[in-house]
Short mmCIF file of C-alpha atoms in Angstrom, two decimals:
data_model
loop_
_atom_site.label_atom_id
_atom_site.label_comp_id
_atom_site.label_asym_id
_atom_site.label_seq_id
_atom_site.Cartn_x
_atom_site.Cartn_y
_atom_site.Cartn_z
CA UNK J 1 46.64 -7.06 14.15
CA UNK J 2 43.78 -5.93 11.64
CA UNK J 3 43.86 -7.67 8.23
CA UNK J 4 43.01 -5.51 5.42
CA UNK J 5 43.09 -7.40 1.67
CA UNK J 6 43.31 -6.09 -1.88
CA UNK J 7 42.21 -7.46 -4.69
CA UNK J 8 43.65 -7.86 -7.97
CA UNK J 9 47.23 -7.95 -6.51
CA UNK J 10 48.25 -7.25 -10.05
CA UNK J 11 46.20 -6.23 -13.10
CA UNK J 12 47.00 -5.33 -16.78
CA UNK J 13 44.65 -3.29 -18.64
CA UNK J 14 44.43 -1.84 -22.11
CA UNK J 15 44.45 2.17 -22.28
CA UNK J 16 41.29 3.92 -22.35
CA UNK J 17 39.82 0.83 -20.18
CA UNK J 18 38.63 1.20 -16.63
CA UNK J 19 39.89 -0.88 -13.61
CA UNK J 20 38.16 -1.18 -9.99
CA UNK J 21 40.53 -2.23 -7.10
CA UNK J 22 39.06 -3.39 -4.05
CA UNK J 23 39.73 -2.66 -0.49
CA UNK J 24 38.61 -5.33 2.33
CA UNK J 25 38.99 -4.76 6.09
CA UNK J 26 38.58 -8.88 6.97
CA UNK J 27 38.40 -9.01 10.85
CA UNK J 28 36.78 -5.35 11.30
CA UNK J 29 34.96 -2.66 10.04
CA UNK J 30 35.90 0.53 8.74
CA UNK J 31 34.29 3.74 8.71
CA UNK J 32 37.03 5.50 7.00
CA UNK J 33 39.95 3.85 4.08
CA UNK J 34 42.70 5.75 2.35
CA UNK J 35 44.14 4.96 -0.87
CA UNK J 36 48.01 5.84 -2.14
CA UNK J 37 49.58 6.07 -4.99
CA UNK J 38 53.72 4.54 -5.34
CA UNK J 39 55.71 4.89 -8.43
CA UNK J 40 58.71 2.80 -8.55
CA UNK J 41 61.36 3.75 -5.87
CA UNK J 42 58.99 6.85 -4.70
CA UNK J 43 57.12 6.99 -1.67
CA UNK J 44 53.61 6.80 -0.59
CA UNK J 45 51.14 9.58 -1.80
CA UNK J 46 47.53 9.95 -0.39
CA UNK J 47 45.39 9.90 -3.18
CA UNK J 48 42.17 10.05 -1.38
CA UNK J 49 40.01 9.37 1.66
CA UNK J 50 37.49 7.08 1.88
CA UNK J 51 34.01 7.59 3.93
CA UNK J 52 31.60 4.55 4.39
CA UNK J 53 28.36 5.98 3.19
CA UNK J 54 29.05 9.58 1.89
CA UNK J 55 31.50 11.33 -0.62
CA UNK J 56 35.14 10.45 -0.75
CA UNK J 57 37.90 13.40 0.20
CA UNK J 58 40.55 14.01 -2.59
CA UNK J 59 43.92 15.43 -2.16
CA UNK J 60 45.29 18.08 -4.11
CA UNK J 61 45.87 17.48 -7.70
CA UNK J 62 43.65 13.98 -7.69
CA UNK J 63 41.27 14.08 -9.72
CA UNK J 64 37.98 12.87 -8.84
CA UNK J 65 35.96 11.89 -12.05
CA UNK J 66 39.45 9.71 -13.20
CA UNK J 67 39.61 7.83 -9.53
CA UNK J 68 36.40 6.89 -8.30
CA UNK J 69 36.14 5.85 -4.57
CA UNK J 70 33.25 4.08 -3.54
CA UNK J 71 32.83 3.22 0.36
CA UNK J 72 29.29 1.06 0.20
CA UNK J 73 30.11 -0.97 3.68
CA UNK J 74 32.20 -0.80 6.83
CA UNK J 75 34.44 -3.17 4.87
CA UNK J 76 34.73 -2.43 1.24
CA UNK J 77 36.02 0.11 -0.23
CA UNK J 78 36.81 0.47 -4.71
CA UNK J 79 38.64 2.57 -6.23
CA UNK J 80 38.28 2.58 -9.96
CA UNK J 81 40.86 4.00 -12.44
CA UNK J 82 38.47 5.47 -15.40
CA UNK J 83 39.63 5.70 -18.81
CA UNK J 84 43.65 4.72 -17.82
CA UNK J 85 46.40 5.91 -19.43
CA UNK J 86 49.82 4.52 -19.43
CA UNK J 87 50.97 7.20 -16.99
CA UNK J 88 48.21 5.80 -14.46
CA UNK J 89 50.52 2.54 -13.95
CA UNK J 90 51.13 2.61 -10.36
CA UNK J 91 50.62 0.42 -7.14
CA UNK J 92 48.15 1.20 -5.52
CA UNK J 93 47.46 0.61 -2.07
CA UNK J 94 44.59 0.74 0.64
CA UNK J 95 44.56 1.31 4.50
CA UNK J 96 41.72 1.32 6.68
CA UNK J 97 41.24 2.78 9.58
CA UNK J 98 40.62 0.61 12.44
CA UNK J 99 39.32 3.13 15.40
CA UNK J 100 40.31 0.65 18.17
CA UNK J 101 44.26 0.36 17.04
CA UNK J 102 46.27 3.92 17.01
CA UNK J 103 47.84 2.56 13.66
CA UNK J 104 46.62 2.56 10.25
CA UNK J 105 46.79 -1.28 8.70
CA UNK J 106 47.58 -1.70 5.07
CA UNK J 107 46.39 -3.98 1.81
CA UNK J 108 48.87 -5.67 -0.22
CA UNK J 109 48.78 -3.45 -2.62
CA UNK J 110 47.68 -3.49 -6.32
CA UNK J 111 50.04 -3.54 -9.44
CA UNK J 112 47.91 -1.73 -12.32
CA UNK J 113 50.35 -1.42 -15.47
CA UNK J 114 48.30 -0.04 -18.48
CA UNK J 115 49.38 -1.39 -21.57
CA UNK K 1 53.78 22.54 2.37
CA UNK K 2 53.90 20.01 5.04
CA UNK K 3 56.50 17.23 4.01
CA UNK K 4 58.45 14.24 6.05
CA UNK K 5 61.50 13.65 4.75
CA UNK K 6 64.44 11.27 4.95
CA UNK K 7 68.54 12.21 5.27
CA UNK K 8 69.60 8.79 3.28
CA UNK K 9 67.90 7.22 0.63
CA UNK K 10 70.28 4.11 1.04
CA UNK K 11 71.86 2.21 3.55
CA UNK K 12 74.42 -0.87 3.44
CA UNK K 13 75.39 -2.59 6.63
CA UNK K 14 76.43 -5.63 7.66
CA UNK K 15 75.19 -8.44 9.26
CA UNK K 16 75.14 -8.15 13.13
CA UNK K 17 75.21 -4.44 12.83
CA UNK K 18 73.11 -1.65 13.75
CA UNK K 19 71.09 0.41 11.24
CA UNK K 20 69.99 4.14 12.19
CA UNK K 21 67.47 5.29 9.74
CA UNK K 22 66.86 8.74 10.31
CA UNK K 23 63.95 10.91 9.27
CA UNK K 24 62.85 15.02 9.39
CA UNK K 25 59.32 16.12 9.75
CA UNK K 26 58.69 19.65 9.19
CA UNK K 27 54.99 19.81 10.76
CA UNK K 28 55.64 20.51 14.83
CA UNK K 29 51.80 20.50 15.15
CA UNK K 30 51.80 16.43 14.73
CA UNK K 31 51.61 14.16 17.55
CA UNK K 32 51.92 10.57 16.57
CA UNK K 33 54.73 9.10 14.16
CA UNK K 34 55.00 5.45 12.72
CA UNK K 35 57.66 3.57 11.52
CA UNK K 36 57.18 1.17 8.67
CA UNK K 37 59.01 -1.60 6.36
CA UNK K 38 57.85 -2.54 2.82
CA UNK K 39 59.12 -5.00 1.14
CA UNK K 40 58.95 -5.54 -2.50
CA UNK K 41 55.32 -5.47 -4.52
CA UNK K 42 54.12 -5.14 -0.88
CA UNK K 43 52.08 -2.90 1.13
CA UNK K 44 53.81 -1.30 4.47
CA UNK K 45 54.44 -3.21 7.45
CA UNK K 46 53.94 -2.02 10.70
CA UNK K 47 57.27 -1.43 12.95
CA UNK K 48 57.07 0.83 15.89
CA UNK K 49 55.37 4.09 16.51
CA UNK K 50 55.72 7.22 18.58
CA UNK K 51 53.49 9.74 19.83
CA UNK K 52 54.91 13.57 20.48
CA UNK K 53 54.74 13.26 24.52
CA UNK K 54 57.10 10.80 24.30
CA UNK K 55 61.19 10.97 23.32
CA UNK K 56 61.67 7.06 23.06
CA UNK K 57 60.22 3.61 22.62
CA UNK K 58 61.69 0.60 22.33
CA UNK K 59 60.00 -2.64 20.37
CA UNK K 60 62.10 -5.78 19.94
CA UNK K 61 65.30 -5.07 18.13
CA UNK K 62 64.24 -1.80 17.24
CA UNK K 63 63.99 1.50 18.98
CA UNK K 64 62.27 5.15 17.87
CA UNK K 65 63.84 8.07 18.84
CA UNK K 66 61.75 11.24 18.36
CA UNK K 67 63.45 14.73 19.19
CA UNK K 68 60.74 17.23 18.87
CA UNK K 69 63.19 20.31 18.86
CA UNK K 70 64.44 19.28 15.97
CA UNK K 71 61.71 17.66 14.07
CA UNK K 72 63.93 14.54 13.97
CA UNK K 73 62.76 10.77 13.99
CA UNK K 74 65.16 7.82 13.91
CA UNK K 75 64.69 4.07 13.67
CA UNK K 76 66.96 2.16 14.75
CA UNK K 77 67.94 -1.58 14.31
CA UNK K 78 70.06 -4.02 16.30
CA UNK K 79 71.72 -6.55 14.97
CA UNK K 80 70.52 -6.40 11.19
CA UNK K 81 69.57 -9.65 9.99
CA UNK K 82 68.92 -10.24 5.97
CA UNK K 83 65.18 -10.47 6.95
CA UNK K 84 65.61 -6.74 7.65
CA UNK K 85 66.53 -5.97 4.00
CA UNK K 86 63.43 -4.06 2.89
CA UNK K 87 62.59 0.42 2.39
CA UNK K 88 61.87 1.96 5.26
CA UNK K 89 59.63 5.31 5.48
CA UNK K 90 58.43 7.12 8.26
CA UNK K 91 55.08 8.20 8.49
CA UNK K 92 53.21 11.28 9.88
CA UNK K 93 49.96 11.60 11.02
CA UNK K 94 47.91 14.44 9.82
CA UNK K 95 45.08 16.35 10.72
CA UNK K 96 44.27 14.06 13.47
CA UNK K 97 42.85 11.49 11.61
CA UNK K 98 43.78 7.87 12.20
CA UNK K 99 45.47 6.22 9.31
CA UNK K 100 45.64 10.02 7.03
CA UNK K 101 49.54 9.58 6.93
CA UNK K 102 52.47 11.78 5.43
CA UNK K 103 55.22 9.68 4.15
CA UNK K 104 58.59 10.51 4.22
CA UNK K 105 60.92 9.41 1.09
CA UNK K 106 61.77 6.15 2.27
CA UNK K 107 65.30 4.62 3.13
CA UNK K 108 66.55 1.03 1.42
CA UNK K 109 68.27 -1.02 3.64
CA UNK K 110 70.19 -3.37 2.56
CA UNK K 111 72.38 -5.80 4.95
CA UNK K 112 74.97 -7.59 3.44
CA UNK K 113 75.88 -11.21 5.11
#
């Protein structure tokens, strides 16, 4: 299957910092990511789409100027927390799309606690 | 709003069992449905998946079930190893669009030896 990588797996950050998370399709490229949002024992919530080379689709209820998605190449994709808050700890995690498979293929995942 | 949602937020079985996860959608418009597994502090695994023409599929050890009248999903699991311990969710796909997925609640499964 596709291999899609995140990186930090795990970050600590002070409030009121920023943090970018990145989003790596390895053996393919991507035209279109997602990222979620999972609070302990909750499930998966779409935060966002991400579109290689235009603006990025938010869900209801995201907002935009606090989670900025960035899609420069068919295989990155950032997402940076602005000005995080406590309440912003999360894990975070990417999938791309991989157009040839039917299913969606997942990162890792990210562990942002903000201290 | 649209939602996929989950009868049993745990399950205990034992070793050499078999686990039925089971799972409501409420959007009859969508066509394809995937099972995954996550372990802990990791992202979702791949399991099986289902598209709407279809009322069954079997992978190894595991089999979807999809009744459309309904808006029912179930996983299930033969003989439950350990190695199956993990949360299960299903997943819905929306608005056509591969990967733009709907998760259900998610189910723990734990097997006991």
């Amino acid at each position: 299957g596709a291999v899609v990588s995140q990186h930090p797996s795990w970050v600590i950050c002070k409030s009121g910092t920023s943090v970018k998370i990145e989003c790596r399709s390895l053996d393919f490229q991507a035209t279109t990511m997602f990222w979620y949002r999972q609070f302990p024992k909750q499930s998966l919530m779409l935060m966002a789409t991400s579109n290689e080379g235009s603006k990025a689709t938010y869900e209801q209820g995201v907002e935009k100027d606090k989670f900025l998605i960035n899609h420069a190449s068919l295989t990155l994709s950032t997402l940076t927390v602005t000005s995080a808050h406590p309440e912003d700890s999360s894990f975070y995690i990417c999938s791309a799309d991989t157009g040839g498979f039917t299913e969606a293929f997942f990162g890792q995942g990210t562990r942002l606690t903000v201290v | 709003g649209e939602s996929v949602g989950l009868h049993l937020p745990t399950l205990s079985v034992q070793e050499g069992d078999n686990s039925i996860i089971n799972c409501a959608y409420s959007n009859s418009a969508s066509d394809y449905f995937i099972w995954y597994k996550q372990e802990s502090g990791k992202g979702p695994q791949f399991i099986i998946d289902i598209r709407s023409n279809m009322d069954k599929r079997q992978g190894q050890r595991v089999t979807v079930l999809l009744n459309k009248t309904v808006k029912h999903l179930s996983l299930q699991i033969a003989a439950t190893q350990p190695g199956d311990s993990a949360v299960y969710f299903c997943a819905e796909e929306t608005d056509n669009q591969g990967g733009k997925l709907i998760f259900g609640q998610g189910t723990e499964l734990s097997v006991k030896p």
